[in-house]
Structure formats: structure tokens, C-alpha cells
mmCIF file of C-alpha atoms and ligand atoms in Angstrom:
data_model
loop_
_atom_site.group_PDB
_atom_site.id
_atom_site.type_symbol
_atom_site.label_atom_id
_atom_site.label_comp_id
_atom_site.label_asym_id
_atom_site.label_seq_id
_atom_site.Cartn_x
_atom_site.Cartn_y
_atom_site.Cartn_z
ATOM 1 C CA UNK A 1 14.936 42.174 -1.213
ATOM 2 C CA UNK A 2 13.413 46.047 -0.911
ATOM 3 C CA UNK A 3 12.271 46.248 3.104
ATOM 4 C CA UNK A 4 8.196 45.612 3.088
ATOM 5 C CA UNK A 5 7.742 42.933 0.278
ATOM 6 C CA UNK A 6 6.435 39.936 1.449
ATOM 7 C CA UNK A 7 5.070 36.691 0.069
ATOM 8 C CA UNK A 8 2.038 35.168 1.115
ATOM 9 C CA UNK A 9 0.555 32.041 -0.055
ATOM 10 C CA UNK A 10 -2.966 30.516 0.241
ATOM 11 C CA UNK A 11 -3.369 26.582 0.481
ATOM 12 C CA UNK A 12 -5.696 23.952 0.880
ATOM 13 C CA UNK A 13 -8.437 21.800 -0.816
ATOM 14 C CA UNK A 14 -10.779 22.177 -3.574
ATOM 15 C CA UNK A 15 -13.483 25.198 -2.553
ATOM 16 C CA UNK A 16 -11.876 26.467 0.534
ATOM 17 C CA UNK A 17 -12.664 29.929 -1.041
ATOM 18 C CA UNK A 18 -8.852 30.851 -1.832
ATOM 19 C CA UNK A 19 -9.111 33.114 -3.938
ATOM 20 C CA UNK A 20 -12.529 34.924 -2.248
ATOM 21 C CA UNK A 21 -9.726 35.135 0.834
ATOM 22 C CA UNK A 22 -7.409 36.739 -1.404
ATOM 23 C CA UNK A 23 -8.954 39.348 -2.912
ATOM 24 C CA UNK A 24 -10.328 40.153 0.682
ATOM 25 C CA UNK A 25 -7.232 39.955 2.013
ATOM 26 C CA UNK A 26 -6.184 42.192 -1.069
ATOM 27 C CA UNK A 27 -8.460 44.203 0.098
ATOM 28 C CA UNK A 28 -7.779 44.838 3.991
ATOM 29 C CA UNK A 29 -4.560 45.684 2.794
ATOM 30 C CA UNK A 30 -4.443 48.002 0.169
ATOM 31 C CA UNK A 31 -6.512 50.196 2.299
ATOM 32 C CA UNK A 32 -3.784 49.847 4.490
ATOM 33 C CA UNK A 33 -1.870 51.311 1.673
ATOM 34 C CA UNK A 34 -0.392 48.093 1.008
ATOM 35 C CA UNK A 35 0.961 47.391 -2.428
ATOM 36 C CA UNK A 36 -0.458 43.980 -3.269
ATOM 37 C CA UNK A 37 -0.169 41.782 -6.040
ATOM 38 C CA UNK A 38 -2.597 39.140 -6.766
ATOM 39 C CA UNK A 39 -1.398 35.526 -8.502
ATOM 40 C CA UNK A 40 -1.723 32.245 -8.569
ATOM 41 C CA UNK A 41 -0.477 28.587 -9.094
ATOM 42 C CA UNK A 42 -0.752 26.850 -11.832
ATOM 43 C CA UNK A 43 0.062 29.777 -13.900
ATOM 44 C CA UNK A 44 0.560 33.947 -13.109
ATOM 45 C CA UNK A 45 3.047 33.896 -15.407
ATOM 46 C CA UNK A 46 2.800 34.285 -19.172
ATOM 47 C CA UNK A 47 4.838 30.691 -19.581
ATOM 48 C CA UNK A 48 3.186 29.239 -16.593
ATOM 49 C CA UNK A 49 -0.138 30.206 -17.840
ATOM 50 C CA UNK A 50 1.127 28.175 -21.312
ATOM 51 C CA UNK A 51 1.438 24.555 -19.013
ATOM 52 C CA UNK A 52 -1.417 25.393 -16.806
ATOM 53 C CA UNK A 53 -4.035 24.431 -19.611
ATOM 54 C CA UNK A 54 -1.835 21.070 -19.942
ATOM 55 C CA UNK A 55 -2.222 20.371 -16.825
ATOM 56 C CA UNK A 56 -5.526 21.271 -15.461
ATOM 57 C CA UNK A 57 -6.928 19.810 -19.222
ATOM 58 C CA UNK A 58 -5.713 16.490 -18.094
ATOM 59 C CA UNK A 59 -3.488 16.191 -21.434
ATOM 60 C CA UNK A 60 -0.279 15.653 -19.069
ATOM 61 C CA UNK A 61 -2.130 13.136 -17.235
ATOM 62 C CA UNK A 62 -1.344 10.197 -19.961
ATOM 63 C CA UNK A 63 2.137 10.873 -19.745
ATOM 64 C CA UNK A 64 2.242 10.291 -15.825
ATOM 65 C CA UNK A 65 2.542 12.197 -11.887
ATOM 66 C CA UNK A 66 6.421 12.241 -12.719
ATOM 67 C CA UNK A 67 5.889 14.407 -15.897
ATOM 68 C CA UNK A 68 2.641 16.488 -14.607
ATOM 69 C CA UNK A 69 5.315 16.951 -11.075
ATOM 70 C CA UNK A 70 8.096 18.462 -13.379
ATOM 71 C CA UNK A 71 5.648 20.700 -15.312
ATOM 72 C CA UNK A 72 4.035 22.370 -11.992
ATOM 73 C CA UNK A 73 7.857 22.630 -10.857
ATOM 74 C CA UNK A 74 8.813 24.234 -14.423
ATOM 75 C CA UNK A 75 5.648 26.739 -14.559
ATOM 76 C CA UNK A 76 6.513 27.476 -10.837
ATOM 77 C CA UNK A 77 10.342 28.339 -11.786
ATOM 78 C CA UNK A 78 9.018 30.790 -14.389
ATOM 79 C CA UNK A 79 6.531 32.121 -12.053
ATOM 80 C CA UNK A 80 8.978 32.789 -9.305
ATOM 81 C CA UNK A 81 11.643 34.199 -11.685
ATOM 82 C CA UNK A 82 9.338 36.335 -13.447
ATOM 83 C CA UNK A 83 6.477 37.649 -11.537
ATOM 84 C CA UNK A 84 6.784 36.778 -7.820
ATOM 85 C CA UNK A 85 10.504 37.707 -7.518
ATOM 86 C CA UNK A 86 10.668 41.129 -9.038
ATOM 87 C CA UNK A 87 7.169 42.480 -7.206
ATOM 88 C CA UNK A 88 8.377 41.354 -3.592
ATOM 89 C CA UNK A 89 11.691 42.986 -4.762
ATOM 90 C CA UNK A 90 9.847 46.076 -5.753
ATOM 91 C CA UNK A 91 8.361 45.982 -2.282
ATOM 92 C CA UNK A 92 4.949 44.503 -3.029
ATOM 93 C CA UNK A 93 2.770 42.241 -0.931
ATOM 94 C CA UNK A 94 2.356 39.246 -3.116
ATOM 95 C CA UNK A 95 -0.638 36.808 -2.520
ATOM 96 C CA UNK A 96 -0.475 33.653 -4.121
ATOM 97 C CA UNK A 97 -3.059 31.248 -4.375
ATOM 98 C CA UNK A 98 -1.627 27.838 -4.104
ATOM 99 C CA UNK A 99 2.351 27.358 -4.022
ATOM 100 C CA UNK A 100 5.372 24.806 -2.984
ATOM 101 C CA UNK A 101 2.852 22.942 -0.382
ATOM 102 C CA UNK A 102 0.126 22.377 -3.364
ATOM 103 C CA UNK A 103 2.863 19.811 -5.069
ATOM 104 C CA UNK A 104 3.982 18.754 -1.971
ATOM 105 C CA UNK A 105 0.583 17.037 -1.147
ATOM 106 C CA UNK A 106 -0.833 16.486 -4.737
ATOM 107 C CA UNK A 107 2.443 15.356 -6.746
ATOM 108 C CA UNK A 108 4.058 13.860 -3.329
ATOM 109 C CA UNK A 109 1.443 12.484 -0.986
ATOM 110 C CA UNK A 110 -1.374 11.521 -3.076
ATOM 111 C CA UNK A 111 0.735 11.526 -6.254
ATOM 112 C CA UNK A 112 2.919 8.901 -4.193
ATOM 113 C CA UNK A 113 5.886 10.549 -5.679
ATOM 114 C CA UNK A 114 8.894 10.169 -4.005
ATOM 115 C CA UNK A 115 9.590 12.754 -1.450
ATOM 116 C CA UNK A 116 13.705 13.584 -2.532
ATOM 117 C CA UNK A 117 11.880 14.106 -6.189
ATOM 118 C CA UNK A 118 9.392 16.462 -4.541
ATOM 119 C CA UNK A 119 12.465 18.043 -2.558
ATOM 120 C CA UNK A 120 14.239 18.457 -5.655
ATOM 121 C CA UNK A 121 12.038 19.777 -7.716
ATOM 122 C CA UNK A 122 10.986 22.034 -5.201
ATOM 123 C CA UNK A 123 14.436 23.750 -4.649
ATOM 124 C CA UNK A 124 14.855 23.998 -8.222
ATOM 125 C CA UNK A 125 11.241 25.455 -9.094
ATOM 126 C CA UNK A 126 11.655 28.319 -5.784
ATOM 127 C CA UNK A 127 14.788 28.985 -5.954
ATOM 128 C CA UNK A 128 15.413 29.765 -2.838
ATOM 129 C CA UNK A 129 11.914 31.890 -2.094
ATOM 130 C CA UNK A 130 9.978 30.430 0.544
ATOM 131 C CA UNK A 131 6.970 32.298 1.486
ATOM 132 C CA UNK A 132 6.711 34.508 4.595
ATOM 133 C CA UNK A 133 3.233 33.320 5.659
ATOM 134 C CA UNK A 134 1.107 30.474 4.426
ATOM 135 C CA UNK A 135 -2.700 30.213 5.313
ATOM 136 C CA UNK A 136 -4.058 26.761 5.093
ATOM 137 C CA UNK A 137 -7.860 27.077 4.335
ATOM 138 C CA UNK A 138 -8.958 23.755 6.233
ATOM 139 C CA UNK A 139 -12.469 22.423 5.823
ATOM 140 C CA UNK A 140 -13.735 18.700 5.464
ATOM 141 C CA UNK A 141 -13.494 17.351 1.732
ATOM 142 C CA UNK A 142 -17.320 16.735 1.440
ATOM 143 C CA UNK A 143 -18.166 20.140 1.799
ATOM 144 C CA UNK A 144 -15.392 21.669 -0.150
ATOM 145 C CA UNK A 145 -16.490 19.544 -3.262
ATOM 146 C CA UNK A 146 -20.027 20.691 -2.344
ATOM 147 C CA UNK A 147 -19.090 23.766 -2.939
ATOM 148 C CA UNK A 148 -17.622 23.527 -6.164
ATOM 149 C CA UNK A 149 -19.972 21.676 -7.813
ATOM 150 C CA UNK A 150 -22.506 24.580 -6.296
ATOM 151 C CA UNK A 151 -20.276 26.718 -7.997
ATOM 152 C CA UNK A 152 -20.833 24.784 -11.380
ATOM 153 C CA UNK A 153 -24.230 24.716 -10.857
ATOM 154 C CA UNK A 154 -24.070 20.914 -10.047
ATOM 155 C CA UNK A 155 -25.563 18.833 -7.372
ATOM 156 C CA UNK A 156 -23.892 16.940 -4.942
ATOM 157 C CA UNK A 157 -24.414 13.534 -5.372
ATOM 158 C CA UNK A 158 -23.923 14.413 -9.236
ATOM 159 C CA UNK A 159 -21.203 11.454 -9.417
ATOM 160 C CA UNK A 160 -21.389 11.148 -12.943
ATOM 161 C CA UNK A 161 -22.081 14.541 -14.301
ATOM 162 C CA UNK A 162 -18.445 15.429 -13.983
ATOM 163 C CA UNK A 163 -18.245 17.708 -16.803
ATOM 164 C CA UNK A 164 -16.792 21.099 -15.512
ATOM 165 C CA UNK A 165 -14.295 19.950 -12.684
ATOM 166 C CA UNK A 166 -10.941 19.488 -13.541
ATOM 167 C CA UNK A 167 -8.650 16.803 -13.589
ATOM 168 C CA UNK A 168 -7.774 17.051 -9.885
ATOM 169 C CA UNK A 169 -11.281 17.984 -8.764
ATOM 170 C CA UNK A 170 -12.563 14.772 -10.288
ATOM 171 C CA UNK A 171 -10.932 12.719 -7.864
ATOM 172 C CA UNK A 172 -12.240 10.384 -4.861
ATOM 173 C CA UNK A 173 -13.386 11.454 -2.008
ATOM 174 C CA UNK A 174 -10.945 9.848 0.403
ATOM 175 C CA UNK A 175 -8.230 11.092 -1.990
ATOM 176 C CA UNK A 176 -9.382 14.962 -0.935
ATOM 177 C CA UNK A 177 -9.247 13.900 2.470
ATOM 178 C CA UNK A 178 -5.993 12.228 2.578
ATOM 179 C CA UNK A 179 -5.014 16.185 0.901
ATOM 180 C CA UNK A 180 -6.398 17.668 4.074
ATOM 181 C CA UNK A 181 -4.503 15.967 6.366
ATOM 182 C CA UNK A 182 -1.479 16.482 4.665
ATOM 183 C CA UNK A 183 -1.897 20.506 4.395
ATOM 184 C CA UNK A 184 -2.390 20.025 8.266
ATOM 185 C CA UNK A 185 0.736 18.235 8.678
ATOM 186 C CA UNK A 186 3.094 20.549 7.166
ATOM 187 C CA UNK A 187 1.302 23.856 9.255
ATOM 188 C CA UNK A 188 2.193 21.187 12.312
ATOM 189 C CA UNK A 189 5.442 20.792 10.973
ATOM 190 C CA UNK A 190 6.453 24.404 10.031
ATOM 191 C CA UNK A 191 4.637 26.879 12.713
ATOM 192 C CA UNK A 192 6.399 29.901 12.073
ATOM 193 C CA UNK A 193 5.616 29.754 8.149
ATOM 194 C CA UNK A 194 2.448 28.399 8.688
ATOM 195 C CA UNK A 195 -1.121 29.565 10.157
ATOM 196 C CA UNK A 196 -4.675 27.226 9.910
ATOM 197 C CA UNK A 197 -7.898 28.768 9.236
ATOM 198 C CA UNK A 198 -11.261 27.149 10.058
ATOM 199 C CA UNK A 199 -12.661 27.541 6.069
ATOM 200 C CA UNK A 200 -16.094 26.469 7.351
ATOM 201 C CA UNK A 201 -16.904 29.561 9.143
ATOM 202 C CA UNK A 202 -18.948 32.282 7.057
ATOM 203 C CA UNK A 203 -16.938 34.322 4.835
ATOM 204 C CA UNK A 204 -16.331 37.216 6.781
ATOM 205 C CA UNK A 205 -15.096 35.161 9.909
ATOM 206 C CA UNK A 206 -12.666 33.407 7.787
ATOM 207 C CA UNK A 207 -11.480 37.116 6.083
ATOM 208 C CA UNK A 208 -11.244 38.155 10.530
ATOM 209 C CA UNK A 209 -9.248 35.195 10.984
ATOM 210 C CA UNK A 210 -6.750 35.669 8.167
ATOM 211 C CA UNK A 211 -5.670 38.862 8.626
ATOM 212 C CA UNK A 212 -5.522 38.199 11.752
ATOM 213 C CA UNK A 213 -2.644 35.560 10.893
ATOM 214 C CA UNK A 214 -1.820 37.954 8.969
ATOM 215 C CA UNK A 215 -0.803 40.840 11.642
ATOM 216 C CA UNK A 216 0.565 38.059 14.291
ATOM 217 C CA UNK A 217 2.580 36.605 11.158
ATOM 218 C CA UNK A 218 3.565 39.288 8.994
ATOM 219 C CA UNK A 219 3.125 42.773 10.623
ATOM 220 C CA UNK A 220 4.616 41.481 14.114
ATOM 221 C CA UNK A 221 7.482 40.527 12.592
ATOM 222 C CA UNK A 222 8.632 44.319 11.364
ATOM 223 C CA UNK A 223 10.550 43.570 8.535
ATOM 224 C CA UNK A 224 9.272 40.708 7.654
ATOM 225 C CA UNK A 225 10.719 40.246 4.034
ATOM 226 C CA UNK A 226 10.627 37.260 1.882
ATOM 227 C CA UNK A 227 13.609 34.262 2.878
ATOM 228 C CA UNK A 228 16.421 33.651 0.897
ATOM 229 C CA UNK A 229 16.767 29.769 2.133
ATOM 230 C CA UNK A 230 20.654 30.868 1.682
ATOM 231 C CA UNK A 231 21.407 27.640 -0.889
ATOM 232 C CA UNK A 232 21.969 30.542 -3.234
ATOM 233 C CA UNK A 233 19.995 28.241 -5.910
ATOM 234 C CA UNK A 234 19.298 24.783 -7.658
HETATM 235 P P1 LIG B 301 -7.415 25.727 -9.997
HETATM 236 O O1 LIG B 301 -8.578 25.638 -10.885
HETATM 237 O O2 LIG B 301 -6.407 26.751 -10.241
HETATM 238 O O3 LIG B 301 -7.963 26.035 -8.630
HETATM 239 P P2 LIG B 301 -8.194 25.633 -7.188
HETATM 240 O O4 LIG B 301 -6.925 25.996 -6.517
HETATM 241 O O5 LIG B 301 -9.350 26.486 -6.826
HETATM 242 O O6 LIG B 301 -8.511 24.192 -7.125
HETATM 243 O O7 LIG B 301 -6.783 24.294 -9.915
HETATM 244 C C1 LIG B 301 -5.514 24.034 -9.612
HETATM 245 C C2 LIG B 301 -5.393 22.526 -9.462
HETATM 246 O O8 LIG B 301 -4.032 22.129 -9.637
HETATM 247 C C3 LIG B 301 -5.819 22.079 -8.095
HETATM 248 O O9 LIG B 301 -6.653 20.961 -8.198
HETATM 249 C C4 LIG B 301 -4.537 21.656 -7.428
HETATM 250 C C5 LIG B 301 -3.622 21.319 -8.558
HETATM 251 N N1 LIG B 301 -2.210 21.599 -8.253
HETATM 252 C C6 LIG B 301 -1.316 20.541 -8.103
HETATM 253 O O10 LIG B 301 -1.697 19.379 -8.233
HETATM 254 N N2 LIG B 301 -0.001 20.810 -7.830
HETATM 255 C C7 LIG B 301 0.479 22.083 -7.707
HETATM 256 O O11 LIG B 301 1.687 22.292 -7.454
HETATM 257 C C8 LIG B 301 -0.458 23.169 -7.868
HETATM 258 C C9 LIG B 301 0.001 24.593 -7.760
HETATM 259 C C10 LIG B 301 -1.796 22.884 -8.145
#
């Protein structure tokens, strides 16, 4: 790993405003004069991009969690190998929106997958990268699915207009919520990797807070580099 690349990834419900953090955070930092690198999960890579339609389509979804588990892990793998690695190599700040935790808690919690399949699949798909800082955007399911059917121009209470959300958006309420508490559990669990950011706050609060995290995480650290978890690889 070249000294200064560092991998940071963004997680958390359905319209937490990821990837409006990210390109703020993108932001913040390239002024810095920060190399960043913008990606995200499914897909940043040209064969995760390929499974990412077959998933978020729904076509997996006949063939079971199991299946849909092993293609997040497989478009992960290629992700890691071929887009993440080599730019945090080079040096570059990579922000990711969505990683490892995402199929933790929608494959393994509310998938109900078992969690050694999770744990393999997960060593197998990093490969030994874990991220340097993960931001969980935390705000109550109701008014992150407000906000993306806002963002399709639908209305709240629009329970049968579904048309536009995707297969994991489309899913109960208390289903979202269980997600929630599960992206808070594994901040609790994992403190130093982890940081929790109030997503209800207006925009600009929420950008404060995270690079915030950001500097107590990250730039305290000095050379803070991406972890090799030392396994040496699935
Ligand atoms: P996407 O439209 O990329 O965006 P958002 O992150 O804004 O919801 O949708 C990705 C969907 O895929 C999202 O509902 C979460 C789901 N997902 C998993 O179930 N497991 C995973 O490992 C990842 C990365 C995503």
C-alpha cells in the first residue's frame, strides 16, 4: 500500500443522501489536494456493473438470497481487485458508497442468511481490504423512504405506485428498520472502523459532521492506510 491511500465507505438505509455525502466529501477533500476516487456498490467496476442490473432488476431474486448473496460477493471481488485496490495503492482516497456492511445487514440480517456464509463470502469478496473509516448515515426508515419516493417524484403513502424503486427499496417498512438497527450495531461493535452520523440534520450539518469523522478517523491517524486483515486471502 503507497503511504496516503485510504478507503472510505458510506453505509446506511435507503435515502440517507450517500452519495450527496460523497461527492461533498469529494469535495472538502480534493481542495485539500486530496486525490479522491468516487465508487460504489453494487457495481464501480466494469464486471460489477454487468451483475448490478441483475440484481437491482430483481431477475436474481427468483433464484433466491443465497444466489443474489454470492453475486454482491462476486461483483464486490471484481470491484476490490480491479478498481478499489489499485487507486488506494496508487495513493488515492477512495469513497465508496455502500460496501462489506451493506451484505452484512441485507443478505445476513434481513436476508436471514447464515452469518459463517456472510463471513465467508465476505473474506473471499475483500480479500483482505477492510476499509479505514466507515460512516453510517443513520436516519429513521420512514423518512428515508420519504425521501426517495420525493426523489421519484412519488408521494408517500404511494403504497402501490411502486414503479421506480428497486427491488430492495420496495420492501416493508419494519424490514428498513430492522436495517437500521443493524448498521448501528456493527458501528457499536467496531468503533475504531466505524463513525455514526445523524442523516436527519440539513445537508450541510451532515457534510460538518462527516468530515469531521473524517479528520478524528482518518487524518489523526497519520498514516492511516488501508488494512491488510493479514489472512493473506480467501
Ligand atoms: P442503489 O440504487 O445503488 O442505491 P442506494 O444505495 O442509494 O440504495 O441500490 C443498491 C441496493 O442494493 C440497496 O438497496 C442495497 C442493496 N445492496 C445489498 O443488498 N447488498 C449489498 O452488498 C450491497 C452493496 C447493496
Amino acid at each position: 500500500m503507497a503511504a496516503g491511500g485510504l478507503f472510505v465507505t458510506f453505509e446506511g438505509g435507503e435515502g440517507a443522501g450517500k452519495s450527496t455525502q460523497i461527492r461533498r466529501l469529494a469535495e472538502a477533500l480534493r481542495a485539500r489536494g486530496r486525490s479522491v476516487l468516487i465508487t460504489r456498490e453494487p457495481g464501480g467496476s466494469a464486471g460489477a456493473e454487468a451483475v448490478r442490473h441483475v440484481l437491482l432488476s430483481g431477475a436474481a431474486e427468483r433464484f433466491g438470497i443465497r444466489m443474489e448473496a454470492l453475486l454482491f460477493a462476486a461483483a464486490r471481488n471484481d470491484h476490490v481487485e480491479s478498481v478499489i485496490g489499485p487507486a488506494i495503492t496508487s495513493g488515492q482516497t477512495v469513497l465508496c458508497d455502500r460496501f462489506m456492511d451493506s451484505s452484512r445487514v441485507y443478505q445476513g440480517i434481513t436476508g436471514n442468511l447464515p452469518q459463517p456464509l456472510i463471513d465467508a463470502l465476505e473474506r473471499v469478496a475483500v480479500h483482505g481490504l477492510r476499509p479505514d473509516l466507515t460512516i453510517v448515515l443513520d436516519l429513521p426508515a420512514s423518512l428515508g423512504l420519504a425521501r426517495v419516493r420525493q426523489r421519484l417524484g412519488q408521494t408517500a403513502d404511494g403504497e402501490s405506485d411502486k414503479s421506480g424503486l428497486d427491488r430492495f427499496e420496495k420492501e416493508e417498512l419494519d424490514t428498513h428498520e430492522k436495517r437500521r438497527e443493524a448498521f448501528l450495531d456493527i458501528a457499536a461493535a467496531d468503533p475504531a472502523r466505524c463513525r455514526v452520523v445523524d442523516a436527519a440534520q440539513d445537508e450541510a450539518r451532515v457534510a460538518a459532521d462527516v468530515l469531521l469523522a473524517f479528520d478524528e478517523v482518518v487524518a489523526g491517524r497519520g498514516s492511516a492506510r488501508a488494512r491488510r486483515s493479514g489472512e493473506g486471502g480467501a
